[in-house]
PDB file of C-alpha atoms and ligand atoms in Angstrom:
ATOM      1  CA  MET A   1      42.102  97.387  -8.868  1.00 62.00           C
ATOM      2  CA  ALA A   2      46.004  96.746 -10.359  1.00 67.00           C
ATOM      3  CA  THR A   3      47.458  93.912  -9.130  1.00 73.00           C
ATOM      4  CA  ILE A   4      51.454  93.299  -9.122  1.00 72.00           C
ATOM      5  CA  GLN A   5      53.074  90.036 -10.928  1.00 74.00           C
ATOM      6  CA  VAL A   6      55.683  88.824  -9.046  1.00 70.00           C
ATOM      7  CA  ASN A   7      58.232  86.578 -11.108  1.00 75.00           C
ATOM      8  CA  LYS A   8      58.289  83.414  -9.823  1.00 74.00           C
ATOM      9  CA  LYS A   9      62.430  83.125  -9.726  1.00 74.00           C
ATOM     10  CA  TYR A  10      62.237  85.691  -7.450  1.00 75.00           C
ATOM     11  CA  ALA A  11      59.053  84.666  -5.085  1.00 76.00           C
ATOM     12  CA  PHE A  12      59.872  83.095  -1.663  1.00 74.00           C
ATOM     13  CA  ARG A  13      59.330  79.231  -1.490  1.00 76.00           C
ATOM     14  CA  TRP A  14      57.130  77.469   0.800  1.00 77.00           C
ATOM     15  CA  TYR A  15      59.957  76.895   3.508  1.00 75.00           C
ATOM     16  CA  GLU A  16      61.697  80.026   2.930  1.00 75.00           C
ATOM     17  CA  LYS A  17      58.828  81.590   4.461  1.00 76.00           C
ATOM     18  CA  PHE A  18      59.562  80.402   8.135  1.00 78.00           C
ATOM     19  CA  TYR A  19      62.936  81.865   7.768  1.00 83.00           C
ATOM     20  CA  PHE A  20      64.528  78.507   9.180  1.00 84.00           C
ATOM     21  CA  MET A  21      67.232  78.162   7.180  1.00 85.00           C
ATOM     22  CA  SER A  22      68.425  81.916   7.130  1.00 87.00           C
ATOM     23  CA  ILE A  23      67.855  81.820  10.477  1.00 92.00           C
ATOM     24  CA  THR A  24      70.737  78.546  11.100  1.00 92.00           C
ATOM     25  CA  ALA A  25      72.708  80.010   8.715  1.00 93.00           C
ATOM     26  CA  GLY A  26      73.619  83.163  10.776  1.00 94.00           C
ATOM     27  CA  LEU A  27      73.517  81.336  14.219  1.00 96.00           C
ATOM     28  CA  TRP A  28      76.404  78.678  12.505  1.00 96.00           C
ATOM     29  CA  VAL A  29      78.436  81.920  11.589  1.00 95.00           C
ATOM     30  CA  THR A  30      77.671  83.078  15.298  1.00 94.00           C
ATOM     31  CA  LEU A  31      78.735  79.728  16.243  1.00 95.00           C
ATOM     32  CA  LYS A  32      82.299  79.527  14.280  1.00 92.00           C
ATOM     33  CA  HIS A  33      83.335  82.748  15.443  1.00 89.00           C
ATOM     34  CA  PHE A  34      82.735  81.602  19.106  1.00 90.00           C
ATOM     35  CA  ILE A  35      84.567  78.446  18.308  1.00 91.00           C
ATOM     36  CA  LYS A  36      87.264  79.795  17.390  1.00 88.00           C
ATOM     37  CA  SER A  37      87.970  82.485  19.861  1.00 84.00           C
ATOM     38  CA  ALA A  38      86.772  80.259  22.784  1.00 85.00           C
ATOM     39  CA  PHE A  39      88.737  77.615  22.146  1.00 86.00           C
ATOM     40  CA  LEU A  40      91.243  77.991  19.361  1.00 83.00           C
ATOM     41  CA  ARG A  41      92.121  81.202  20.151  1.00 78.00           C
ATOM     42  CA  ARG A  42      91.907  82.949  16.706  1.00 79.00           C
ATOM     43  CA  MET A  43      90.602  86.507  17.341  1.00 75.00           C
ATOM     44  CA  VAL A  44      89.612  88.405  15.167  1.00 74.00           C
ATOM     45  CA  THR A  45      89.215  91.220  17.179  1.00 79.00           C
ATOM     46  CA  VAL A  46      92.440  93.263  19.500  1.00 83.00           C
ATOM     47  CA  GLN A  47      92.033  94.771  22.548  1.00 84.00           C
ATOM     48  CA  TYR A  48      92.332  97.716  21.217  1.00 80.00           C
ATOM     49  CA  PRO A  49      94.521 100.601  22.463  1.00 79.00           C
ATOM     50  CA  GLU A  50      96.497  98.379  24.364  1.00 87.00           C
ATOM     51  CA  GLN A  51      97.171  96.231  21.187  1.00 86.00           C
ATOM     52  CA  LYS A  52      97.196  97.558  17.939  1.00 83.00           C
ATOM     53  CA  LYS A  53      97.332  96.043  14.649  1.00 83.00           C
ATOM     54  CA  PRO A  54      99.971  97.912  11.615  1.00 86.00           C
ATOM     55  CA  LEU A  55      98.898 100.230  10.063  1.00 84.00           C
ATOM     56  CA  SER A  56      98.559 100.316   5.828  1.00 87.00           C
ATOM     57  CA  SER A  57     101.404 102.004   4.595  1.00 86.00           C
ATOM     58  CA  ARG A  58      98.904 104.255   2.989  1.00 88.00           C
ATOM     59  CA  PHE A  59      97.092 105.116   5.981  1.00 90.00           C
ATOM     60  CA  ARG A  60      96.088 108.800   6.943  1.00 93.00           C
ATOM     61  CA  GLY A  61      96.308 109.973  10.347  1.00 92.00           C
ATOM     62  CA  LEU A  62      95.965 113.362  12.134  1.00 94.00           C
ATOM     63  CA  HIS A  63      97.631 116.403  10.643  1.00 96.00           C
ATOM     64  CA  ARG A  64     101.381 117.170  11.532  1.00 96.00           C
ATOM     65  CA  LEU A  65     102.924 120.206  10.682  1.00 97.00           C
ATOM     66  CA  LYS A  66     106.996 119.864   9.896  1.00 96.00           C
ATOM     67  CA  ARG A  67     110.831 121.534  11.135  1.00 95.00           C
ATOM     68  CA  ASN A  68     112.905 122.016   8.755  1.00 93.00           C
ATOM     69  CA  GLU A  69     117.021 120.467   9.256  1.00 91.00           C
ATOM     70  CA  LYS A  70     117.536 123.711  11.252  1.00 91.00           C
ATOM     71  CA  GLY A  71     114.692 123.230  13.484  1.00 91.00           C
ATOM     72  CA  GLN A  72     112.843 125.672  12.374  1.00 94.00           C
ATOM     73  CA  GLU A  73     108.053 126.144  10.852  1.00 95.00           C
ATOM     74  CA  ARG A  74     108.366 124.686   7.559  1.00 96.00           C
ATOM     75  CA  CYS A  75     105.379 126.625   7.669  1.00 97.00           C
ATOM     76  CA  THR A  76     105.010 129.845   6.234  1.00 96.00           C
ATOM     77  CA  ALA A  77     101.151 130.670   6.465  1.00 97.00           C
ATOM     78  CA  CYS A  78     100.298 130.791   2.592  1.00 97.00           C
ATOM     79  CA  TYR A  79      96.989 129.606   3.345  1.00 98.00           C
ATOM     80  CA  CYS A  80      97.281 127.206   0.042  1.00 98.00           C
ATOM     81  CA  CYS A  81      96.528 124.714   2.441  1.00 98.00           C
ATOM     82  CA  GLN A  82      93.317 126.522   3.532  1.00 98.00           C
ATOM     83  CA  TRP A  83      92.625 127.390   0.548  1.00 98.00           C
ATOM     84  CA  VAL A  84      92.053 123.835  -1.265  1.00 98.00           C
ATOM     85  CA  CYS A  85      90.667 121.904   1.649  1.00 98.00           C
ATOM     86  CA  PRO A  86      86.647 120.873   1.122  1.00 98.00           C
ATOM     87  CA  ALA A  87      85.681 120.272   3.855  1.00 97.00           C
ATOM     88  CA  ASP A  88      86.438 124.163   5.235  1.00 97.00           C
ATOM     89  CA  ALA A  89      88.001 122.315   7.846  1.00 98.00           C
ATOM     90  CA  ILE A  90      91.383 124.671   7.990  1.00 98.00           C
ATOM     91  CA  HIS A  91      91.613 127.963   9.790  1.00 98.00           C
ATOM     92  CA  ILE A  92      94.958 130.132   9.693  1.00 98.00           C
ATOM     93  CA  VAL A  93      96.249 133.653  11.389  1.00 98.00           C
ATOM     94  CA  ALA A  94      99.004 134.243   9.372  1.00 97.00           C
ATOM     95  CA  ALA A  95     101.627 136.855  11.392  1.00 96.00           C
ATOM     96  CA  GLU A  96     104.955 139.362  10.749  1.00 96.00           C
ATOM     97  CA  VAL A  97     107.534 136.983  12.963  1.00 95.00           C
ATOM     98  CA  PRO A  98     108.638 139.449  15.788  1.00 93.00           C
ATOM     99  CA  PRO A  99     112.858 140.084  15.635  1.00 92.00           C
ATOM    100  CA  GLU A 100     113.012 138.136  18.753  1.00 90.00           C
ATOM    101  CA  ARG A 101     111.588 134.266  16.655  1.00 89.00           C
ATOM    102  CA  GLN A 102     113.402 135.117  13.366  1.00 91.00           C
ATOM    103  CA  TYR A 103     115.447 132.412  14.077  1.00 90.00           C
ATOM    104  CA  LEU A 104     112.341 129.523  14.655  1.00 91.00           C
ATOM    105  CA  HIS A 105     111.319 130.750  11.420  1.00 94.00           C
ATOM    106  CA  PRO A 106     112.599 130.926   7.617  1.00 93.00           C
ATOM    107  CA  GLU A 107     110.469 133.585   6.147  1.00 94.00           C
ATOM    108  CA  ASP A 108     109.260 136.787   7.593  1.00 94.00           C
ATOM    109  CA  LYS A 109     105.831 135.425   7.845  1.00 95.00           C
ATOM    110  CA  TYR A 110     104.236 132.848  10.280  1.00 96.00           C
ATOM    111  CA  ALA A 111     100.755 130.676  11.401  1.00 97.00           C
ATOM    112  CA  LYS A 112     100.188 132.889  14.423  1.00 96.00           C
ATOM    113  CA  VAL A 113      97.412 130.357  14.856  1.00 97.00           C
ATOM    114  CA  PHE A 114      96.445 126.932  12.645  1.00 98.00           C
ATOM    115  CA  GLN A 115      93.711 124.874  13.526  1.00 98.00           C
ATOM    116  CA  VAL A 116      92.605 121.698  11.866  1.00 97.00           C
ATOM    117  CA  ASP A 117      88.859 120.316  12.730  1.00 97.00           C
ATOM    118  CA  LEU A 118      88.954 116.835  12.797  1.00 95.00           C
ATOM    119  CA  LEU A 119      85.087 116.950  12.358  1.00 94.00           C
ATOM    120  CA  ARG A 120      84.948 118.388   9.381  1.00 97.00           C
ATOM    121  CA  CYS A 121      88.175 117.167   7.869  1.00 96.00           C
ATOM    122  CA  ILE A 122      87.478 114.111   5.279  1.00 96.00           C
ATOM    123  CA  TYR A 123      91.258 113.011   5.297  1.00 95.00           C
ATOM    124  CA  CYS A 124      91.755 113.957   1.258  1.00 96.00           C
ATOM    125  CA  GLY A 125      95.002 115.185   1.561  1.00 96.00           C
ATOM    126  CA  LEU A 126      94.679 118.135  -0.573  1.00 97.00           C
ATOM    127  CA  CYS A 127      96.377 120.161   2.582  1.00 98.00           C
ATOM    128  CA  GLU A 128      99.475 117.888   1.977  1.00 97.00           C
ATOM    129  CA  GLU A 129      99.320 118.135  -1.731  1.00 97.00           C
ATOM    130  CA  ALA A 130      98.915 121.690  -1.866  1.00 97.00           C
ATOM    131  CA  CYS A 131     101.419 122.324   1.293  1.00 98.00           C
ATOM    132  CA  PRO A 132     104.818 124.253  -0.797  1.00 97.00           C
ATOM    133  CA  LYS A 133     106.728 123.880   2.236  1.00 96.00           C
ATOM    134  CA  GLY A 134     106.388 120.472   2.755  1.00 96.00           C
ATOM    135  CA  ALA A 135     104.954 122.114   6.318  1.00 97.00           C
ATOM    136  CA  ILE A 136     101.910 119.578   6.205  1.00 97.00           C
ATOM    137  CA  TYR A 137     101.717 115.745   6.852  1.00 96.00           C
ATOM    138  CA  LEU A 138      98.876 112.971   7.327  1.00 95.00           C
ATOM    139  CA  ASP A 139     101.618 111.154   9.421  1.00 91.00           C
ATOM    140  CA  GLY A 140      99.910 110.845  12.954  1.00 88.00           C
ATOM    141  CA  GLY A 141      97.912 108.809  14.686  1.00 83.00           C
ATOM    142  CA  LEU A 142      94.330 107.800  14.809  1.00 83.00           C
ATOM    143  CA  PRO A 143      92.131 110.243  16.293  1.00 78.00           C
ATOM    144  CA  LEU A 144      91.221 109.566  20.199  1.00 77.00           C
ATOM    145  CA  PRO A 145      87.624 109.566  20.838  1.00 82.00           C
ATOM    146  CA  ALA A 146      86.379 113.506  22.642  1.00 89.00           C
ATOM    147  CA  ASP A 147      83.832 114.242  24.571  1.00 91.00           C
ATOM    148  CA  SER A 148      83.118 117.580  23.198  1.00 93.00           C
ATOM    149  CA  ARG A 149      83.558 119.655  19.685  1.00 92.00           C
ATOM    150  CA  ASP A 150      86.824 121.873  21.289  1.00 93.00           C
ATOM    151  CA  ALA A 151      88.770 118.409  22.310  1.00 92.00           C
ATOM    152  CA  LEU A 152      88.551 117.867  18.284  1.00 94.00           C
ATOM    153  CA  ILE A 153      89.949 120.947  16.753  1.00 95.00           C
ATOM    154  CA  LEU A 154      93.895 120.272  16.591  1.00 95.00           C
ATOM    155  CA  ASN A 155      95.572 123.551  17.378  1.00 95.00           C
ATOM    156  CA  LYS A 156      99.148 124.316  16.398  1.00 96.00           C
ATOM    157  CA  GLU A 157     100.967 123.627  19.161  1.00 93.00           C
ATOM    158  CA  GLN A 158      99.268 119.512  19.269  1.00 93.00           C
ATOM    159  CA  MET A 159     100.528 119.108  15.462  1.00 95.00           C
ATOM    160  CA  LEU A 160     103.973 120.966  15.984  1.00 95.00           C
ATOM    161  CA  GLU A 161     106.597 118.101  15.742  1.00 91.00           C
ATOM    162  CA  PRO A 162     108.786 119.043  18.713  1.00 88.00           C
ATOM    163  CA  THR A 163     112.369 120.111  18.093  1.00 77.00           C
ATOM    164  CA  GLY A 164     115.232 117.524  17.801  1.00 58.00           C
ATOM    165  CA  GLY A 165     114.912 116.547  14.037  1.00 48.00           C
ATOM    166  CA  PRO A 166     112.526 115.786  11.805  1.00 44.00           C
ATOM    167  CA  ILE A 167     110.201 112.869  12.856  1.00 44.00           C
ATOM    168  CA  ILE A 168     108.377 112.030   9.495  1.00 41.00           C
ATOM    169  CA  GLY A 169     106.541 109.063   9.653  1.00 39.00           C
ATOM    170  CA  GLU A 170     105.896 108.808  13.339  1.00 40.00           C
ATOM    171  CA  ARG A 171     103.049 108.344  14.403  1.00 39.00           C
ATOM    172  CA  LEU A 172     101.612 109.067  17.586  1.00 37.00           C
TER     173      LEU A 172
HETATM  174  S1  LIG B   1      92.741 116.157   4.081  1.00 94.53           S
HETATM  175 FE1  LIG B   1      90.883 117.311   3.052  1.00 94.53          FE
HETATM  176  S2  LIG B   1      89.449 117.363   4.582  1.00 94.53           S
HETATM  177 FE2  LIG B   1      91.470 117.254   5.766  1.00 94.53          FE
HETATM  178  S3  LIG B   1      92.234 118.918   6.536  1.00 94.53           S
HETATM  179 FE3  LIG B   1      92.889 118.455   4.629  1.00 94.53          FE
HETATM  180  S4  LIG B   1      92.159 119.422   3.132  1.00 94.53           S
HETATM  181 FE4  LIG B   1      91.096 119.623   4.323  1.00 94.53          FE
HETATM  182  S1  LIG B   2     100.927 124.452   5.586  1.00 94.53           S
HETATM  183 FE1  LIG B   2     101.448 124.708   3.805  1.00 94.53          FE
HETATM  184  S2  LIG B   2     100.221 125.618   2.222  1.00 94.53           S
HETATM  185 FE2  LIG B   2      99.346 125.645   5.407  1.00 94.53          FE
HETATM  186  S3  LIG B   2     100.060 127.793   5.400  1.00 94.53           S
HETATM  187 FE3  LIG B   2     101.930 126.376   5.862  1.00 94.53          FE
HETATM  188  S4  LIG B   2     103.162 126.808   3.898  1.00 94.53           S
HETATM  189 FE4  LIG B   2     100.707 127.005   3.680  1.00 94.53          FE
END
């Protein structure tokens, strides 16, 4: 029968077998946080969503579709973002701009459907980098919890910035 030699350096010492020191160290950490938050008011958590912590400048949030300085949709449905997306999270259906909507679009083609599946998206930012029109940015807010898969598929109306001027950098 084979025997396993345990290096003495890694073997348990007799007092370690009672786990007394580990349990005490764990309880001490818990007690320190309890004293800090209950008596010293030095909370390490915030009451989200009423309270929000500042986001990092490198934070990537929900996708936003931008308008140009004339208020037109910048996206021209070129499919670059859909092709580059490694998670297959973007679904676009292109269409020709009808005559009565021409003032809303800079070119002849527009995205009739533009969806982003937040359950597939890995927030890599490649769609933002690939877009030749500067139309898509990940500068929206945090994804909110939802109780169905459909609720986590963003559609164009949810992503498109409202008319009345660019809001680049605005957080939801
Ligand atoms: S951030 Fe990345 S994964 Fe998400 S939609 Fe854009 S390219 Fe796809
Ligand atoms: S968001 Fe940009 S890359 Fe994506 S389809 Fe529109 S113009 Fe093309």
